[in-house]
PDB file of N, CA and C in Angstrom:
ATOM      1  N   UNK A  28      -8.049   7.640 -14.920  1.00  0.00           N
ATOM      2  CA  UNK A  28      -7.999   7.027 -13.611  1.00  0.00           C
ATOM      3  C   UNK A  28      -9.404   6.629 -13.195  1.00  0.00           C
ATOM      4  N   UNK A  29      -9.491   5.587 -12.425  1.00  0.00           N
ATOM      5  CA  UNK A  29     -10.768   5.123 -11.890  1.00  0.00           C
ATOM      6  C   UNK A  29     -10.781   5.346 -10.394  1.00  0.00           C
ATOM      7  N   UNK A  30     -11.926   5.743  -9.859  1.00  0.00           N
ATOM      8  CA  UNK A  30     -12.049   5.962  -8.423  1.00  0.00           C
ATOM      9  C   UNK A  30     -13.243   5.207  -7.876  1.00  0.00           C
ATOM     10  N   UNK A  31     -13.104   4.757  -6.637  1.00  0.00           N
ATOM     11  CA  UNK A  31     -14.202   4.129  -5.915  1.00  0.00           C
ATOM     12  C   UNK A  31     -14.320   4.877  -4.607  1.00  0.00           C
ATOM     13  N   UNK A  32     -15.521   5.345  -4.284  1.00  0.00           N
ATOM     14  CA  UNK A  32     -15.696   6.050  -3.019  1.00  0.00           C
ATOM     15  C   UNK A  32     -16.745   5.346  -2.179  1.00  0.00           C
ATOM     16  N   UNK A  33     -16.744   5.680  -0.913  1.00  0.00           N
ATOM     17  CA  UNK A  33     -17.659   5.085   0.056  1.00  0.00           C
ATOM     18  C   UNK A  33     -18.943   5.902   0.089  1.00  0.00           C
ATOM     19  N   UNK A  34     -20.069   5.356  -0.396  1.00  0.00           N
ATOM     20  CA  UNK A  34     -21.317   6.118  -0.407  1.00  0.00           C
ATOM     21  C   UNK A  34     -21.986   6.210   0.964  1.00  0.00           C
ATOM     22  N   UNK A  35     -21.439   5.578   1.988  1.00  0.00           N
ATOM     23  CA  UNK A  35     -22.064   5.527   3.303  1.00  0.00           C
ATOM     24  C   UNK A  35     -21.989   6.843   4.071  1.00  0.00           C
ATOM     25  N   UNK A  36     -20.975   7.669   3.806  1.00  0.00           N
ATOM     26  CA  UNK A  36     -20.801   8.869   4.607  1.00  0.00           C
ATOM     27  C   UNK A  36     -20.567  10.087   3.728  1.00  0.00           C
ATOM     28  N   UNK A  37     -20.868  11.265   4.290  1.00  0.00           N
ATOM     29  CA  UNK A  37     -20.704  12.502   3.555  1.00  0.00           C
ATOM     30  C   UNK A  37     -19.369  13.172   3.859  1.00  0.00           C
ATOM     31  N   UNK A  38     -19.018  13.314   5.137  1.00  0.00           N
ATOM     32  CA  UNK A  38     -17.827  14.051   5.530  1.00  0.00           C
ATOM     33  C   UNK A  38     -16.589  13.180   5.641  1.00  0.00           C
ATOM     34  N   UNK A  39     -16.751  11.899   5.829  1.00  0.00           N
ATOM     35  CA  UNK A  39     -15.628  10.999   6.027  1.00  0.00           C
ATOM     36  C   UNK A  39     -15.441  10.089   4.826  1.00  0.00           C
ATOM     37  N   UNK A  40     -15.535  10.658   3.637  1.00  0.00           N
ATOM     38  CA  UNK A  40     -15.410   9.848   2.429  1.00  0.00           C
ATOM     39  C   UNK A  40     -14.023   9.245   2.297  1.00  0.00           C
ATOM     40  N   UNK A  41     -13.998   8.015   1.852  1.00  0.00           N
ATOM     41  CA  UNK A  41     -12.761   7.340   1.481  1.00  0.00           C
ATOM     42  C   UNK A  41     -12.817   7.167  -0.028  1.00  0.00           C
ATOM     43  N   UNK A  42     -11.762   7.591  -0.697  1.00  0.00           N
ATOM     44  CA  UNK A  42     -11.683   7.474  -2.146  1.00  0.00           C
ATOM     45  C   UNK A  42     -10.442   6.692  -2.500  1.00  0.00           C
ATOM     46  N   UNK A  43     -10.592   5.721  -3.405  1.00  0.00           N
ATOM     47  CA  UNK A  43      -9.466   4.954  -3.913  1.00  0.00           C
ATOM     48  C   UNK A  43      -9.373   5.223  -5.407  1.00  0.00           C
ATOM     49  N   UNK A  44      -8.234   5.763  -5.830  1.00  0.00           N
ATOM     50  CA  UNK A  44      -8.017   6.093  -7.227  1.00  0.00           C
ATOM     51  C   UNK A  44      -6.982   5.135  -7.802  1.00  0.00           C
ATOM     52  N   UNK A  45      -7.338   4.479  -8.902  1.00  0.00           N
ATOM     53  CA  UNK A  45      -6.444   3.544  -9.577  1.00  0.00           C
ATOM     54  C   UNK A  45      -5.644   4.334 -10.607  1.00  0.00           C
ATOM     55  N   UNK A  46      -4.345   4.454 -10.391  1.00  0.00           N
ATOM     56  CA  UNK A  46      -3.479   5.159 -11.334  1.00  0.00           C
ATOM     57  C   UNK A  46      -2.989   4.172 -12.385  1.00  0.00           C
ATOM     58  N   UNK A  47      -3.147   4.501 -13.671  1.00  0.00           N
ATOM     59  CA  UNK A  47      -2.680   3.590 -14.719  1.00  0.00           C
ATOM     60  C   UNK A  47      -1.187   3.298 -14.553  1.00  0.00           C
ATOM     61  N   UNK A  48      -0.837   2.025 -14.533  1.00  0.00           N
ATOM     62  CA  UNK A  48       0.554   1.586 -14.362  1.00  0.00           C
ATOM     63  C   UNK A  48       1.203   2.155 -13.113  1.00  0.00           C
ATOM     64  N   UNK A  49       0.395   2.473 -12.110  1.00  0.00           N
ATOM     65  CA  UNK A  49       0.923   3.050 -10.878  1.00  0.00           C
ATOM     66  C   UNK A  49       0.196   2.526  -9.664  1.00  0.00           C
ATOM     67  N   UNK A  50       0.285   3.271  -8.570  1.00  0.00           N
ATOM     68  CA  UNK A  50      -0.276   2.813  -7.299  1.00  0.00           C
ATOM     69  C   UNK A  50      -1.776   3.039  -7.186  1.00  0.00           C
ATOM     70  N   UNK A  51      -2.312   2.562  -6.082  1.00  0.00           N
ATOM     71  CA  UNK A  51      -3.669   2.910  -5.663  1.00  0.00           C
ATOM     72  C   UNK A  51      -3.522   4.090  -4.707  1.00  0.00           C
ATOM     73  N   UNK A  52      -4.165   5.211  -5.011  1.00  0.00           N
ATOM     74  CA  UNK A  52      -4.139   6.363  -4.118  1.00  0.00           C
ATOM     75  C   UNK A  52      -5.351   6.282  -3.212  1.00  0.00           C
ATOM     76  N   UNK A  53      -5.118   6.243  -1.915  1.00  0.00           N
ATOM     77  CA  UNK A  53      -6.185   6.106  -0.936  1.00  0.00           C
ATOM     78  C   UNK A  53      -6.271   7.403  -0.143  1.00  0.00           C
ATOM     79  N   UNK A  54      -7.437   8.045  -0.212  1.00  0.00           N
ATOM     80  CA  UNK A  54      -7.669   9.305   0.493  1.00  0.00           C
ATOM     81  C   UNK A  54      -8.800   9.116   1.491  1.00  0.00           C
ATOM     82  N   UNK A  55      -8.618   9.646   2.683  1.00  0.00           N
ATOM     83  CA  UNK A  55      -9.677   9.593   3.677  1.00  0.00           C
ATOM     84  C   UNK A  55      -9.304   8.775   4.890  1.00  0.00           C
ATOM     85  N   UNK A  56     -10.244   8.687   5.819  1.00  0.00           N
ATOM     86  CA  UNK A  56      -9.988   8.012   7.099  1.00  0.00           C
ATOM     87  C   UNK A  56     -10.070   6.491   6.964  1.00  0.00           C
ATOM     88  N   UNK A  57      -8.957   5.869   6.675  1.00  0.00           N
ATOM     89  CA  UNK A  57      -8.904   4.412   6.554  1.00  0.00           C
ATOM     90  C   UNK A  57      -7.921   3.847   7.571  1.00  0.00           C
ATOM     91  N   UNK A  58      -8.101   2.580   7.889  1.00  0.00           N
ATOM     92  CA  UNK A  58      -7.155   1.861   8.734  1.00  0.00           C
ATOM     93  C   UNK A  58      -6.541   0.766   7.888  1.00  0.00           C
ATOM     94  N   UNK A  59      -5.218   0.761   7.795  1.00  0.00           N
ATOM     95  CA  UNK A  59      -4.511  -0.287   7.081  1.00  0.00           C
ATOM     96  C   UNK A  59      -4.143  -1.381   8.065  1.00  0.00           C
ATOM     97  N   UNK A  60      -4.366  -2.617   7.670  1.00  0.00           N
ATOM     98  CA  UNK A  60      -4.076  -3.775   8.520  1.00  0.00           C
ATOM     99  C   UNK A  60      -3.123  -4.696   7.765  1.00  0.00           C
ATOM    100  N   UNK A  61      -2.055  -5.165   8.433  1.00  0.00           N
ATOM    101  CA  UNK A  61      -1.130  -6.089   7.775  1.00  0.00           C
ATOM    102  C   UNK A  61      -1.674  -7.517   7.821  1.00  0.00           C
ATOM    103  N   UNK A  62      -0.937  -8.450   7.250  1.00  0.00           N
ATOM    104  CA  UNK A  62      -1.387  -9.839   7.149  1.00  0.00           C
ATOM    105  C   UNK A  62      -1.597 -10.496   8.519  1.00  0.00           C
ATOM    106  N   UNK A  63      -0.942  -9.967   9.558  1.00  0.00           N
ATOM    107  CA  UNK A  63      -1.088 -10.512  10.905  1.00  0.00           C
ATOM    108  C   UNK A  63      -2.172  -9.812  11.717  1.00  0.00           C
ATOM    109  N   UNK A  64      -2.870  -8.855  11.090  1.00  0.00           N
ATOM    110  CA  UNK A  64      -3.942  -8.152  11.773  1.00  0.00           C
ATOM    111  C   UNK A  64      -3.499  -6.923  12.543  1.00  0.00           C
ATOM    112  N   UNK A  65      -2.248  -6.526  12.368  1.00  0.00           N
ATOM    113  CA  UNK A  65      -1.734  -5.348  13.068  1.00  0.00           C
ATOM    114  C   UNK A  65      -1.945  -4.095  12.230  1.00  0.00           C
ATOM    115  N   UNK A  66      -2.304  -2.981  12.869  1.00  0.00           N
ATOM    116  CA  UNK A  66      -2.471  -1.744  12.106  1.00  0.00           C
ATOM    117  C   UNK A  66      -1.128  -1.243  11.576  1.00  0.00           C
ATOM    118  N   UNK A  67      -1.170  -0.675  10.380  1.00  0.00           N
ATOM    119  CA  UNK A  67       0.006  -0.074   9.757  1.00  0.00           C
ATOM    120  C   UNK A  67      -0.162   1.435   9.869  1.00  0.00           C
ATOM    121  N   UNK A  68       0.825   2.091  10.442  1.00  0.00           N
ATOM    122  CA  UNK A  68       0.749   3.537  10.645  1.00  0.00           C
ATOM    123  C   UNK A  68       0.808   4.252   9.298  1.00  0.00           C
ATOM    124  N   UNK A  69      -0.120   5.183   9.093  1.00  0.00           N
ATOM    125  CA  UNK A  69      -0.052   6.032   7.908  1.00  0.00           C
ATOM    126  C   UNK A  69       0.192   7.449   8.388  1.00  0.00           C
ATOM    127  N   UNK A  70       1.112   8.128   7.712  1.00  0.00           N
ATOM    128  CA  UNK A  70       1.534   9.436   8.176  1.00  0.00           C
ATOM    129  C   UNK A  70       0.963  10.581   7.359  1.00  0.00           C
ATOM    130  N   UNK A  71       0.209  10.263   6.317  1.00  0.00           N
ATOM    131  CA  UNK A  71      -0.355  11.300   5.450  1.00  0.00           C
ATOM    132  C   UNK A  71      -1.834  11.030   5.212  1.00  0.00           C
ATOM    133  N   UNK A  72      -2.587  12.072   4.880  1.00  0.00           N
ATOM    134  CA  UNK A  72      -4.012  11.859   4.614  1.00  0.00           C
ATOM    135  C   UNK A  72      -4.263  11.103   3.305  1.00  0.00           C
ATOM    136  N   UNK A  73      -3.303  11.170   2.376  1.00  0.00           N
ATOM    137  CA  UNK A  73      -3.377  10.408   1.126  1.00  0.00           C
ATOM    138  C   UNK A  73      -2.179   9.483   1.079  1.00  0.00           C
ATOM    139  N   UNK A  74      -2.431   8.199   0.827  1.00  0.00           N
ATOM    140  CA  UNK A  74      -1.340   7.241   0.739  1.00  0.00           C
ATOM    141  C   UNK A  74      -1.364   6.559  -0.619  1.00  0.00           C
ATOM    142  N   UNK A  75      -0.206   6.124  -1.063  1.00  0.00           N
ATOM    143  CA  UNK A  75      -0.082   5.410  -2.335  1.00  0.00           C
ATOM    144  C   UNK A  75       0.307   3.970  -2.030  1.00  0.00           C
ATOM    145  N   UNK A  76      -0.561   3.036  -2.382  1.00  0.00           N
ATOM    146  CA  UNK A  76      -0.297   1.617  -2.151  1.00  0.00           C
ATOM    147  C   UNK A  76       0.252   0.996  -3.432  1.00  0.00           C
ATOM    148  N   UNK A  77       1.358   0.302  -3.305  1.00  0.00           N
ATOM    149  CA  UNK A  77       2.048  -0.297  -4.446  1.00  0.00           C
ATOM    150  C   UNK A  77       1.221  -1.411  -5.077  1.00  0.00           C
ATOM    151  N   UNK A  78       1.222  -1.447  -6.416  1.00  0.00           N
ATOM    152  CA  UNK A  78       0.594  -2.554  -7.148  1.00  0.00           C
ATOM    153  C   UNK A  78       1.617  -3.338  -7.956  1.00  0.00           C
ATOM    154  N   UNK A  79       2.826  -2.782  -8.149  1.00  0.00           N
ATOM    155  CA  UNK A  79       3.814  -3.457  -9.006  1.00  0.00           C
ATOM    156  C   UNK A  79       4.647  -4.486  -8.251  1.00  0.00           C
ATOM    157  N   UNK A  80       4.556  -4.477  -6.930  1.00  0.00           N
ATOM    158  CA  UNK A  80       5.281  -5.396  -6.046  1.00  0.00           C
ATOM    159  C   UNK A  80       6.793  -5.184  -6.081  1.00  0.00           C
ATOM    160  N   UNK A  81       7.254  -4.052  -6.588  1.00  0.00           N
ATOM    161  CA  UNK A  81       8.681  -3.787  -6.650  1.00  0.00           C
ATOM    162  C   UNK A  81       9.165  -2.821  -5.589  1.00  0.00           C
ATOM    163  N   UNK A  82       8.269  -2.299  -4.788  1.00  0.00           N
ATOM    164  CA  UNK A  82       8.618  -1.288  -3.797  1.00  0.00           C
ATOM    165  C   UNK A  82       9.525  -1.837  -2.693  1.00  0.00           C
ATOM    166  N   UNK A  83      10.328  -0.945  -2.150  1.00  0.00           N
ATOM    167  CA  UNK A  83      11.170  -1.339  -1.014  1.00  0.00           C
ATOM    168  C   UNK A  83      10.551  -0.903   0.311  1.00  0.00           C
ATOM    169  N   UNK A  84       9.381  -0.261   0.247  1.00  0.00           N
ATOM    170  CA  UNK A  84       8.716   0.210   1.463  1.00  0.00           C
ATOM    171  C   UNK A  84       7.274  -0.310   1.517  1.00  0.00           C
ATOM    172  N   UNK A  85       7.100  -1.577   1.213  1.00  0.00           N
ATOM    173  CA  UNK A  85       5.766  -2.191   1.163  1.00  0.00           C
ATOM    174  C   UNK A  85       5.004  -1.918   2.446  1.00  0.00           C
ATOM    175  N   UNK A  86       3.714  -1.668   2.342  1.00  0.00           N
ATOM    176  CA  UNK A  86       2.851  -1.734   1.175  1.00  0.00           C
ATOM    177  C   UNK A  86       2.784  -0.437   0.380  1.00  0.00           C
ATOM    178  N   UNK A  87       3.607   0.547   0.755  1.00  0.00           N
ATOM    179  CA  UNK A  87       3.537   1.851   0.123  1.00  0.00           C
ATOM    180  C   UNK A  87       4.360   1.910  -1.158  1.00  0.00           C
ATOM    181  N   UNK A  88       3.946   2.761  -2.075  1.00  0.00           N
ATOM    182  CA  UNK A  88       4.633   2.942  -3.351  1.00  0.00           C
ATOM    183  C   UNK A  88       5.886   3.790  -3.147  1.00  0.00           C
ATOM    184  N   UNK A  89       6.987   3.394  -3.784  1.00  0.00           N
ATOM    185  CA  UNK A  89       8.209   4.193  -3.742  1.00  0.00           C
ATOM    186  C   UNK A  89       8.619   4.682  -5.134  1.00  0.00           C
ATOM    187  N   UNK A  90       7.737   4.509  -6.117  1.00  0.00           N
ATOM    188  CA  UNK A  90       8.012   4.978  -7.476  1.00  0.00           C
ATOM    189  C   UNK A  90       8.711   3.971  -8.362  1.00  0.00           C
ATOM    190  N   UNK A  91       8.946   2.767  -7.856  1.00  0.00           N
ATOM    191  CA  UNK A  91       9.631   1.735  -8.641  1.00  0.00           C
ATOM    192  C   UNK A  91       8.919   1.464  -9.958  1.00  0.00           C
ATOM    193  N   UNK A  92       7.602   1.569  -9.975  1.00  0.00           N
ATOM    194  CA  UNK A  92       6.839   1.296 -11.192  1.00  0.00           C
ATOM    195  C   UNK A  92       7.273   2.190 -12.353  1.00  0.00           C
ATOM    196  N   UNK A  93       7.806   3.367 -12.056  1.00  0.00           N
ATOM    197  CA  UNK A  93       8.251   4.283 -13.109  1.00  0.00           C
ATOM    198  C   UNK A  93       9.473   3.737 -13.846  1.00  0.00           C
ATOM    199  N   UNK A  94      10.251   2.905 -13.173  1.00  0.00           N
ATOM    200  CA  UNK A  94      11.450   2.316 -13.778  1.00  0.00           C
ATOM    201  C   UNK A  94      11.135   1.072 -14.588  1.00  0.00           C
ATOM    202  N   UNK A  95       9.970   0.499 -14.332  1.00  0.00           N
ATOM    203  CA  UNK A  95       9.569  -0.709 -15.048  1.00  0.00           C
ATOM    204  C   UNK A  95       8.950  -0.336 -16.380  1.00  0.00           C
ATOM    205  N   UNK A  96       8.985  -1.263 -17.287  1.00  0.00           N
ATOM    206  CA  UNK A  96       8.387  -1.042 -18.600  1.00  0.00           C
ATOM    207  C   UNK A  96       6.873  -0.924 -18.456  1.00  0.00           C
ATOM    208  N   UNK A  97       6.301   0.073 -19.116  1.00  0.00           N
ATOM    209  CA  UNK A  97       4.846   0.256 -19.076  1.00  0.00           C
ATOM    210  C   UNK A  97       4.157  -0.905 -19.756  1.00  0.00           C
ATOM    211  N   UNK A  98       3.001  -1.271 -19.213  1.00  0.00           N
ATOM    212  CA  UNK A  98       2.214  -2.345 -19.807  1.00  0.00           C
ATOM    213  C   UNK A  98       1.703  -1.911 -21.165  1.00  0.00           C
ATOM    214  N   UNK A  99       1.651  -2.840 -22.088  1.00  0.00           N
ATOM    215  CA  UNK A  99       1.113  -2.560 -23.413  1.00  0.00           C
ATOM    216  C   UNK A  99      -0.395  -2.507 -23.323  1.00  0.00           C
ATOM    217  N   UNK A 100      -1.018  -1.492 -23.925  1.00  0.00           N
ATOM    218  CA  UNK A 100      -2.467  -1.442 -23.926  1.00  0.00           C
ATOM    219  C   UNK A 100      -2.991  -2.373 -25.012  1.00  0.00           C
ATOM    220  N   UNK A 101      -4.097  -3.038 -24.701  1.00  0.00           N
ATOM    221  CA  UNK A 101      -4.670  -3.969 -25.672  1.00  0.00           C
ATOM    222  C   UNK A 101      -5.541  -3.192 -26.648  1.00  0.00           C
ATOM    223  N   UNK A 102      -5.411  -3.494 -27.912  1.00  0.00           N
ATOM    224  CA  UNK A 102      -6.206  -2.801 -28.935  1.00  0.00           C
ATOM    225  C   UNK A 102      -7.001  -3.765 -29.738  1.00  0.00           C
TER     226      UNK A 102
END
């Protein structure tokens, strides 16, 4: 997994973890904004954002990616 964190702060770190063939896990104090500029309520300190576009609860992951065929790794 790959992670990107915010080097600007010590106690309020935001970390984004890229899960292979899965969601983006976002941890920390973030504000999600929809396409119209409205905040999206998050109910947990860690959220999973869908990357497969198959979720029924966009923008959050619902596990649909597990039902899809895994991407072939390039060798």
